[in-house]
mmCIF file of C-alpha atoms in Angstrom:
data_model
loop_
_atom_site.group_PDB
_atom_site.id
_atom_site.type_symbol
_atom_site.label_atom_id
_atom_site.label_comp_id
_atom_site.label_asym_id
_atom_site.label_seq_id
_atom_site.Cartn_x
_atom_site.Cartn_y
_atom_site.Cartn_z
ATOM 1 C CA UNK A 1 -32.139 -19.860 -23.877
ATOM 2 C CA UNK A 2 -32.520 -16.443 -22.155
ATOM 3 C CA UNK A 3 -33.023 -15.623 -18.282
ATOM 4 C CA UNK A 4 -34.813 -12.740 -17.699
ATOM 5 C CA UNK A 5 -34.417 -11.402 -21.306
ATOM 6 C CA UNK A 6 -30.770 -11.504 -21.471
ATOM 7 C CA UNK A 7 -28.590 -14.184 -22.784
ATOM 8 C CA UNK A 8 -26.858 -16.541 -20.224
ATOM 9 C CA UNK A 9 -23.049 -15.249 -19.114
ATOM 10 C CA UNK A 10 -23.994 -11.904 -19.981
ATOM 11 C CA UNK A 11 -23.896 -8.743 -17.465
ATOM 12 C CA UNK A 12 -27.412 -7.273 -17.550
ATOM 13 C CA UNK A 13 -27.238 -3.485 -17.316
ATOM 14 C CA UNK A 14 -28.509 -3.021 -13.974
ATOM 15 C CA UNK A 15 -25.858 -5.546 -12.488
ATOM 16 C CA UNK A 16 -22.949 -3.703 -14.552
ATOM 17 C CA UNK A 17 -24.462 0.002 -13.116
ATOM 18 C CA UNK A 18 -24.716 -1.661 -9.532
ATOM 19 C CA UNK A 19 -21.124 -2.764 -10.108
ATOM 20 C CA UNK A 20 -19.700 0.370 -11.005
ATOM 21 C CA UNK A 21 -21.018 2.544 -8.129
ATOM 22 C CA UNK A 22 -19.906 0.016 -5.714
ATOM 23 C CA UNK A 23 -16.448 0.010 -7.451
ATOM 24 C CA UNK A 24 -17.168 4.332 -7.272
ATOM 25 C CA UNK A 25 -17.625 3.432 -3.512
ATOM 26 C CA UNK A 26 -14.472 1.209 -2.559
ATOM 27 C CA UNK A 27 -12.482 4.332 -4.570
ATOM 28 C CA UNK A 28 -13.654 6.730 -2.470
ATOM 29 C CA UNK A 29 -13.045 4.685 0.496
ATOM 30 C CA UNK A 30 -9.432 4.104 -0.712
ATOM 31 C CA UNK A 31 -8.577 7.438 -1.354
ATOM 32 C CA UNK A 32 -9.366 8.992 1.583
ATOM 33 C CA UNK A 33 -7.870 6.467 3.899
ATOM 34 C CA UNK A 34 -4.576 6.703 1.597
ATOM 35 C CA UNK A 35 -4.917 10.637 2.018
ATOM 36 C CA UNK A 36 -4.307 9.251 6.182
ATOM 37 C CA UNK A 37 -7.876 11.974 7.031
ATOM 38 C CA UNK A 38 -10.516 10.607 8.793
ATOM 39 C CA UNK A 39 -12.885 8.093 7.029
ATOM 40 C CA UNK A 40 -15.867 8.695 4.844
ATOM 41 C CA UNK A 41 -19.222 7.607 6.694
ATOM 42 C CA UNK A 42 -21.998 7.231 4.693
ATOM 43 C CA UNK A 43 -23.575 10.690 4.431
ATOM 44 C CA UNK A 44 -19.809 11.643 3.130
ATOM 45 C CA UNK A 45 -19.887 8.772 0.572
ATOM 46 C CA UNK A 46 -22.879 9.610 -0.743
ATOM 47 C CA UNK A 47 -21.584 13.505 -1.306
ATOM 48 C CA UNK A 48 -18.273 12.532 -2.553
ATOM 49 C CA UNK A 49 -19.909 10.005 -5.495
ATOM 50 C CA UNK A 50 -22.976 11.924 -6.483
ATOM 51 C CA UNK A 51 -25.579 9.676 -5.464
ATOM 52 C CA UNK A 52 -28.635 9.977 -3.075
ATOM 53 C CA UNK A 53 -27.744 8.697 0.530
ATOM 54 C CA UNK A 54 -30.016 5.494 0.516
ATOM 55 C CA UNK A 55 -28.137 4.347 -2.519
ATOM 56 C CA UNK A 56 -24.802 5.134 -0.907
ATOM 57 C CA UNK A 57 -26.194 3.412 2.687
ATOM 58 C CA UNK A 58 -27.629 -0.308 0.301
ATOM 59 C CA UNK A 59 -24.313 -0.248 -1.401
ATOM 60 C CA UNK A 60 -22.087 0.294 1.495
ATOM 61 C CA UNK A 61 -23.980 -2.106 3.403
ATOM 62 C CA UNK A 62 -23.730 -4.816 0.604
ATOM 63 C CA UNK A 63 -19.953 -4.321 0.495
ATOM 64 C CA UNK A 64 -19.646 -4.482 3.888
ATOM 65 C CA UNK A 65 -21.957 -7.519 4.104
ATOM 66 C CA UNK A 66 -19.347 -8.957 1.727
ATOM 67 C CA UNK A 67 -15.971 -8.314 2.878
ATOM 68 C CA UNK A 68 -14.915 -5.419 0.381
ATOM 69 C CA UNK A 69 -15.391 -2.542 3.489
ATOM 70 C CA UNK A 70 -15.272 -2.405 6.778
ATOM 71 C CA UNK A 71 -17.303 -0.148 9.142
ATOM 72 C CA UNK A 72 -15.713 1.338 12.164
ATOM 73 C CA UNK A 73 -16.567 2.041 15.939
ATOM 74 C CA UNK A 74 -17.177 5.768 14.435
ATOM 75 C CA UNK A 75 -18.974 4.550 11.556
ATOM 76 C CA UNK A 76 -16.631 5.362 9.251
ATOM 77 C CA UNK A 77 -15.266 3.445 6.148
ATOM 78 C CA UNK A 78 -12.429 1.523 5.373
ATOM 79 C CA UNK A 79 -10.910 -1.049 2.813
ATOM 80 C CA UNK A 80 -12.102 -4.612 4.139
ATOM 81 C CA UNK A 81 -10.044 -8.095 3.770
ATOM 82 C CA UNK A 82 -12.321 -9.043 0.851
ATOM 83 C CA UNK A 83 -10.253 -6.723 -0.966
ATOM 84 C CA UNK A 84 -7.269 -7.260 -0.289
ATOM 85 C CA UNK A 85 -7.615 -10.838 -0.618
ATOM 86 C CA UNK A 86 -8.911 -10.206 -4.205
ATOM 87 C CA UNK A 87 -6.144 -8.169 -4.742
ATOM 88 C CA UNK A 88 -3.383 -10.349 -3.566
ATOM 89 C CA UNK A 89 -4.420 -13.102 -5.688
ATOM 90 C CA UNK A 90 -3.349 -11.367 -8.920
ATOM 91 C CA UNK A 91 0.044 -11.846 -7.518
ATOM 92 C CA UNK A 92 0.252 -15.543 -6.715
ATOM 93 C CA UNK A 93 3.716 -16.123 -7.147
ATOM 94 C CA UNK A 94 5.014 -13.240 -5.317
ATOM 95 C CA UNK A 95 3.298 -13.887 -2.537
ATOM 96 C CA UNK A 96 4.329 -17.441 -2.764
ATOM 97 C CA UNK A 97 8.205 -16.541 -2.541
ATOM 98 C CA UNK A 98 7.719 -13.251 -0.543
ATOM 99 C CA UNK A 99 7.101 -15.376 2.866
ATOM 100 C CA UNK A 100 10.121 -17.126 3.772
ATOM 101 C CA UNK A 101 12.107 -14.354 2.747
ATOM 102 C CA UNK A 102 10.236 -12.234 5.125
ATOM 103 C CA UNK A 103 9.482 -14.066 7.964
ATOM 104 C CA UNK A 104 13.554 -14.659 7.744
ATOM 105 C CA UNK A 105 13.884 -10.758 8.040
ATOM 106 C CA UNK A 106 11.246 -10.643 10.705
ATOM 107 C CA UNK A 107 12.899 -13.213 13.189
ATOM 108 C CA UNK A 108 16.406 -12.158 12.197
ATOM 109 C CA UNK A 109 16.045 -8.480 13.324
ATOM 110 C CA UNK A 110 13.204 -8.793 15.613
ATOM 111 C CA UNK A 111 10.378 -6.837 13.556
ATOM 112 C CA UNK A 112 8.518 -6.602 11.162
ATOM 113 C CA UNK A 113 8.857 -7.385 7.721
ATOM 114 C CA UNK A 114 6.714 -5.848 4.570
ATOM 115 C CA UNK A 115 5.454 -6.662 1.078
ATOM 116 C CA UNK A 116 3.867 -3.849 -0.464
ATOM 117 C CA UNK A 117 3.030 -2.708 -4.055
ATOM 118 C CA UNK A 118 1.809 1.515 -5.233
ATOM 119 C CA UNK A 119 -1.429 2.328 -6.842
ATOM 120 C CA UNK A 120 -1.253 5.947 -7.456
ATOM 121 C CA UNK A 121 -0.268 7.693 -4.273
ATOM 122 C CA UNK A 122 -1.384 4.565 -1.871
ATOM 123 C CA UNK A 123 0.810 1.838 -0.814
ATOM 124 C CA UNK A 124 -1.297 -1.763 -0.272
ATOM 125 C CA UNK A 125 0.564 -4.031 1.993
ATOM 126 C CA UNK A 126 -0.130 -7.458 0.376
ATOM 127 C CA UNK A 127 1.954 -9.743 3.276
ATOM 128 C CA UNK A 128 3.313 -9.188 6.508
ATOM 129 C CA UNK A 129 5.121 -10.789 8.845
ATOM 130 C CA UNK A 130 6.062 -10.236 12.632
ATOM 131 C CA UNK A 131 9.145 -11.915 14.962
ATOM 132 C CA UNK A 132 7.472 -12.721 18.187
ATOM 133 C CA UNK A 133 6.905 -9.907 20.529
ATOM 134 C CA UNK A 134 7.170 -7.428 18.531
ATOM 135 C CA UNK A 135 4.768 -4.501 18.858
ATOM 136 C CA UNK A 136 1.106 -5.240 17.639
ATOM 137 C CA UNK A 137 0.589 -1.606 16.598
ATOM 138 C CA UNK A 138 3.263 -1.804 13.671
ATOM 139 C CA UNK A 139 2.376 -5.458 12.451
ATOM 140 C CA UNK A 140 0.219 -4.025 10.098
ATOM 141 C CA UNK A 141 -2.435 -6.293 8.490
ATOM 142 C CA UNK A 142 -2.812 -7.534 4.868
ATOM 143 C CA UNK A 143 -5.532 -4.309 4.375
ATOM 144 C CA UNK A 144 -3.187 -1.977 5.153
ATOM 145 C CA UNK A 145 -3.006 1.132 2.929
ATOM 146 C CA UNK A 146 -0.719 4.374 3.522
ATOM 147 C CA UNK A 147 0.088 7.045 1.727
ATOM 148 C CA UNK A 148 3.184 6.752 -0.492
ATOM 149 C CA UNK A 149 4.974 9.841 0.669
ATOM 150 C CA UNK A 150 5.734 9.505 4.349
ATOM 151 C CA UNK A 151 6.530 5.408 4.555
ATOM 152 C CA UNK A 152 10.005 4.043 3.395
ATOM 153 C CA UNK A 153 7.821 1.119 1.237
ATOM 154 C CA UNK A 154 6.318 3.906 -0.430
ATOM 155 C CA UNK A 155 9.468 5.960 -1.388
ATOM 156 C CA UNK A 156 11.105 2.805 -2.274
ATOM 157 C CA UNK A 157 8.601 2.413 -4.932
ATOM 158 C CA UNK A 158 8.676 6.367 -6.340
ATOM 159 C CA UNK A 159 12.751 5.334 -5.694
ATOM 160 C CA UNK A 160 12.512 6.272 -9.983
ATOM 161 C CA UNK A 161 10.564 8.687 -10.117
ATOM 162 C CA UNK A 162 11.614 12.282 -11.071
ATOM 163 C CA UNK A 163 11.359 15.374 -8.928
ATOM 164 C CA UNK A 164 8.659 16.813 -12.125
ATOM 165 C CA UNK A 165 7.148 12.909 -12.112
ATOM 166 C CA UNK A 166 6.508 13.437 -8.002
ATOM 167 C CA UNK A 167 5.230 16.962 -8.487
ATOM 168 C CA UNK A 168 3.067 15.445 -10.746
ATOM 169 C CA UNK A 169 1.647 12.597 -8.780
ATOM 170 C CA UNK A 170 0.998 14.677 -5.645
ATOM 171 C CA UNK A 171 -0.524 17.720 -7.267
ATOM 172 C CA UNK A 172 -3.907 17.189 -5.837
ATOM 173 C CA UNK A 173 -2.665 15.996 -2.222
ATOM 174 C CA UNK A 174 -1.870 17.657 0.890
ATOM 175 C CA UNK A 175 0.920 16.262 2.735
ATOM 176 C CA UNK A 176 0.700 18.823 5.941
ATOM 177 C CA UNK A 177 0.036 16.631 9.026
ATOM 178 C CA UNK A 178 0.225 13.348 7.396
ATOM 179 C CA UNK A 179 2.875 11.204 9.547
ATOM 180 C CA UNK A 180 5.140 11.397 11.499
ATOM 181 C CA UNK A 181 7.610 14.380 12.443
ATOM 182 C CA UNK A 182 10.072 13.944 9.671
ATOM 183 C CA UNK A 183 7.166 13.610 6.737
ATOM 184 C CA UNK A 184 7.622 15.079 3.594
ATOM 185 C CA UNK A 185 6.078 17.903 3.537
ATOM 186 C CA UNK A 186 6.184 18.825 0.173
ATOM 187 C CA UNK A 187 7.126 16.898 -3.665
ATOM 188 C CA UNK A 188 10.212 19.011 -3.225
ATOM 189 C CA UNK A 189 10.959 17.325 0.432
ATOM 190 C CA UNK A 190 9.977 13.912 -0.553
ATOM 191 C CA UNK A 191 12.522 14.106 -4.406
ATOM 192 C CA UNK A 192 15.042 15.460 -2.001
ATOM 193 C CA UNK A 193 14.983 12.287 0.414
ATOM 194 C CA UNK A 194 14.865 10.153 -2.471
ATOM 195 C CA UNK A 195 17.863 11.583 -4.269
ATOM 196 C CA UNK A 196 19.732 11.277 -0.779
ATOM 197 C CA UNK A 197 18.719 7.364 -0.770
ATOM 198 C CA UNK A 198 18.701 6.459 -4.311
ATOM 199 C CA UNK A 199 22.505 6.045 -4.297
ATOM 200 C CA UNK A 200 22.523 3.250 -1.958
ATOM 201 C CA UNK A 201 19.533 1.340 -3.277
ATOM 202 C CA UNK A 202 18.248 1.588 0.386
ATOM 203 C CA UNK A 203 15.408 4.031 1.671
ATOM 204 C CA UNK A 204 15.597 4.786 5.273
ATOM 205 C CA UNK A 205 12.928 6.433 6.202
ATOM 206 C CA UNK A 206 13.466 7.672 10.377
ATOM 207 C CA UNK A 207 10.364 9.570 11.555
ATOM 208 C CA UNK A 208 8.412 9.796 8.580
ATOM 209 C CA UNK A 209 5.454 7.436 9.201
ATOM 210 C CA UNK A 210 5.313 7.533 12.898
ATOM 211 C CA UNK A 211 7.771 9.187 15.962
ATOM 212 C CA UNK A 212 10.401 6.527 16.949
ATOM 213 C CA UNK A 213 9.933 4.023 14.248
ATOM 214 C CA UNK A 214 12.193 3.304 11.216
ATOM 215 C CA UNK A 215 11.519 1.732 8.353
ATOM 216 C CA UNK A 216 14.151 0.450 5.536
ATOM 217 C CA UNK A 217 12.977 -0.311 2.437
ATOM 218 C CA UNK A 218 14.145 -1.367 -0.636
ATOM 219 C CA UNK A 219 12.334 -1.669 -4.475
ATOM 220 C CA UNK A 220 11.288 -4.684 -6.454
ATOM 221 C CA UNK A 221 12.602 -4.729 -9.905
ATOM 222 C CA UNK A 222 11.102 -7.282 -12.753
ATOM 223 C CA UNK A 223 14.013 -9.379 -13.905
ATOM 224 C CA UNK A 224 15.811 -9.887 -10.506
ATOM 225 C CA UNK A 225 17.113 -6.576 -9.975
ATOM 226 C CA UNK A 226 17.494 -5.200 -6.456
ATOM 227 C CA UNK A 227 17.513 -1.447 -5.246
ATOM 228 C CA UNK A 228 19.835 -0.117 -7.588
ATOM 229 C CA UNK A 229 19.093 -2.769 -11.023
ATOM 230 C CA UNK A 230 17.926 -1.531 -13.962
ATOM 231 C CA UNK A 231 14.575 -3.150 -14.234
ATOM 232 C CA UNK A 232 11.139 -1.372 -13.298
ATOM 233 C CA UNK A 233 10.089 -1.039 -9.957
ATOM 234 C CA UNK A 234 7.232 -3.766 -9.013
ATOM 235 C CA UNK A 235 7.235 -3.976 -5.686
ATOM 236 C CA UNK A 236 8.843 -2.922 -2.509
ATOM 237 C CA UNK A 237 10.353 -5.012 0.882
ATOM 238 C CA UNK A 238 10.803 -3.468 4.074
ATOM 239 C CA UNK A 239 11.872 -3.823 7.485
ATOM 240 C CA UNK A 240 10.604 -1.773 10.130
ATOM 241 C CA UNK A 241 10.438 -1.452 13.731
ATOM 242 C CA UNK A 242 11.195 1.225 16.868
ATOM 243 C CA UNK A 243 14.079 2.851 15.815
ATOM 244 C CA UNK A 244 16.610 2.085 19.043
ATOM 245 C CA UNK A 245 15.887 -1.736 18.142
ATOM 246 C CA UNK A 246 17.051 -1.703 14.722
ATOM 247 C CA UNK A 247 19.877 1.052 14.164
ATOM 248 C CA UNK A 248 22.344 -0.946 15.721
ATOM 249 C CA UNK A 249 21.434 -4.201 12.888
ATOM 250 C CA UNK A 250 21.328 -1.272 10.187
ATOM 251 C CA UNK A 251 24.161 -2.859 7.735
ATOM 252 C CA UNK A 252 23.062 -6.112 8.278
ATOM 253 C CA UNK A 253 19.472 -5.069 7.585
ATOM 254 C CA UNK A 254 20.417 -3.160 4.277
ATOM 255 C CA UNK A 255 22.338 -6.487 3.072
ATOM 256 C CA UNK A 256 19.099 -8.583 3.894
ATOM 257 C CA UNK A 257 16.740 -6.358 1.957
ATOM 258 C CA UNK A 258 19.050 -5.901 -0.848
ATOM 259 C CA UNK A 259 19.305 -9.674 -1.280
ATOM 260 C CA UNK A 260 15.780 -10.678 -0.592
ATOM 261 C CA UNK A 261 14.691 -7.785 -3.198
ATOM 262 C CA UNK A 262 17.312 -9.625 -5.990
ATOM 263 C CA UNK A 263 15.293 -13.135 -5.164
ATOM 264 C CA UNK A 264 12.337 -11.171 -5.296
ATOM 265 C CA UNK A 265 12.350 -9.852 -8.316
ATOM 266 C CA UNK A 266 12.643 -13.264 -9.888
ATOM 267 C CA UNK A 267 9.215 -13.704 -9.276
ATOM 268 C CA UNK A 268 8.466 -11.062 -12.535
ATOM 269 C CA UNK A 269 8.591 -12.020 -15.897
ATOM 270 C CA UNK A 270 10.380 -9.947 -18.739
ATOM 271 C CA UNK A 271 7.148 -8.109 -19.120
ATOM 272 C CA UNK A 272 6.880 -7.484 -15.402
ATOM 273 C CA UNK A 273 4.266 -9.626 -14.767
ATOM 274 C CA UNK A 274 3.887 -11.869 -12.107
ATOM 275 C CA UNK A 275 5.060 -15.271 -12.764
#
């Protein structure tokens, strides 16, 4: 039995075209809100794919419609909860264990407390969680997506990475005026932070994503391993938070990452996937 000429369970090629603009689309829309520039609207979609406008305006409006973007006050585009819903579920088990262990770090040092995993140059926050009170602004939500080189999570995940491997990533990228004051500006800058935190497992990043706020971070590894293991780099934890608040809970902060990243990385098989 056919439908419409094609077999049943079968992708027609109209659907699978339709599919791969819109996944063209959420791209774009990813990239530039990683690159931390102001959004794409649709007119600047529609240039940046290579398709006419109306296209770009029916398939922006049907992602929207279904979660995958979101439209701003400005009209501009960003990443929508569909998404990162979708996206967390491929890691069902890390989420799973992730949120005692960081609502524990939240309440403990009154902040908040991050799960986030890399996907080129962006860093996706998959959970977050926030001690009560603390500032709304740096909660971030489950959608969140910043660029790898000025936030601790995001260091913590290049933590292996060489200074030719960084120079590599970022070729494309400007990093002038993205984050805070004490940004990388440069692969040089951000090998050159990394190689000052590597030896403590522990990225403290002071300045770098916004003025006043710190973030510590630590990396993932499959297999149990913490911020200084031997296993690959899966995810990353952080704690962050105005920077006055948490300096003074520093070593106890470090210790709490470091173990909460060894639990963590239970959660990985031997082939680094999720369990």
């Amino acid at each position: 039995m056919t439908t419409n000429g094609h077999s049943p369970g079968r992708t027609s090629p109209g659907t699978a075209s339709s599919l791969r603009m819109a996944l063209r689309v959420v791209n774009a829309v990813l990239d530039r809100e990683a690159s931390g520039r102001t959004g794409f609207n649709v007119s600047r979609i529609a240039d940046e794919v290579g398709i006419e406008r109306s296209k770009a305006s029916r398939t922006t409006q049907d992602l929207c419609d279904k979660g995958f973007l979101e439209r701003g006050d400005d009209s501009t585009l960003r990443a929508g909860n569909a998404f990162f819903t979708t996206a967390a579920s491929l890691h069902p088990g890390l989420l799973r264990r992730s949120r005692p262990l960081l609502r524990r770090m939240a309440v403990a040092h009154g902040a908040g407390a991050r799960l986030s995993v890399r996907d080129g140059v962006q860093v996706r926050l998959l959970r977050a969680e926030s001690a009560a009170g603390f500032a709304q602004e740096w909660q971030g939500r489950a959608s969140l997506v910043t660029p790898c080189w000025c936030t601790g999570a995001g260091r913590a995940l290049l933590l292996d990475h060489t200074a030719e491997e960084i120079t590599v990533l970022l070729d494309d990228y400007e990093l002038i005026g993205v984050g805070g004051p004490n940004a990388a500006h440069s692969a040089g800058e951000l090998a050159a932070a990394n190689d000052r935190d590597r030896r403590s497992g522990v990225v403290v990043a002071r300045g770098e994503f916004e003025h006043g706020v710190t973030e510590y971070a630590v990396p993932v590894r499959d297999g149990g391993g913490g911020g200084t293991g031997t296993g690959h780099i899966r995810a990353a934890l952080s704690v962050v938070g105005r920077e006055q608040d948490l300096l003074p809970h520093e070593e106890a902060i470090r210790t709490d990452l470091t173990a909460a990243a060894e639990a963590l990385g239970e959660a990985f098989d031997g082939h680094g996937l999720p369990r």
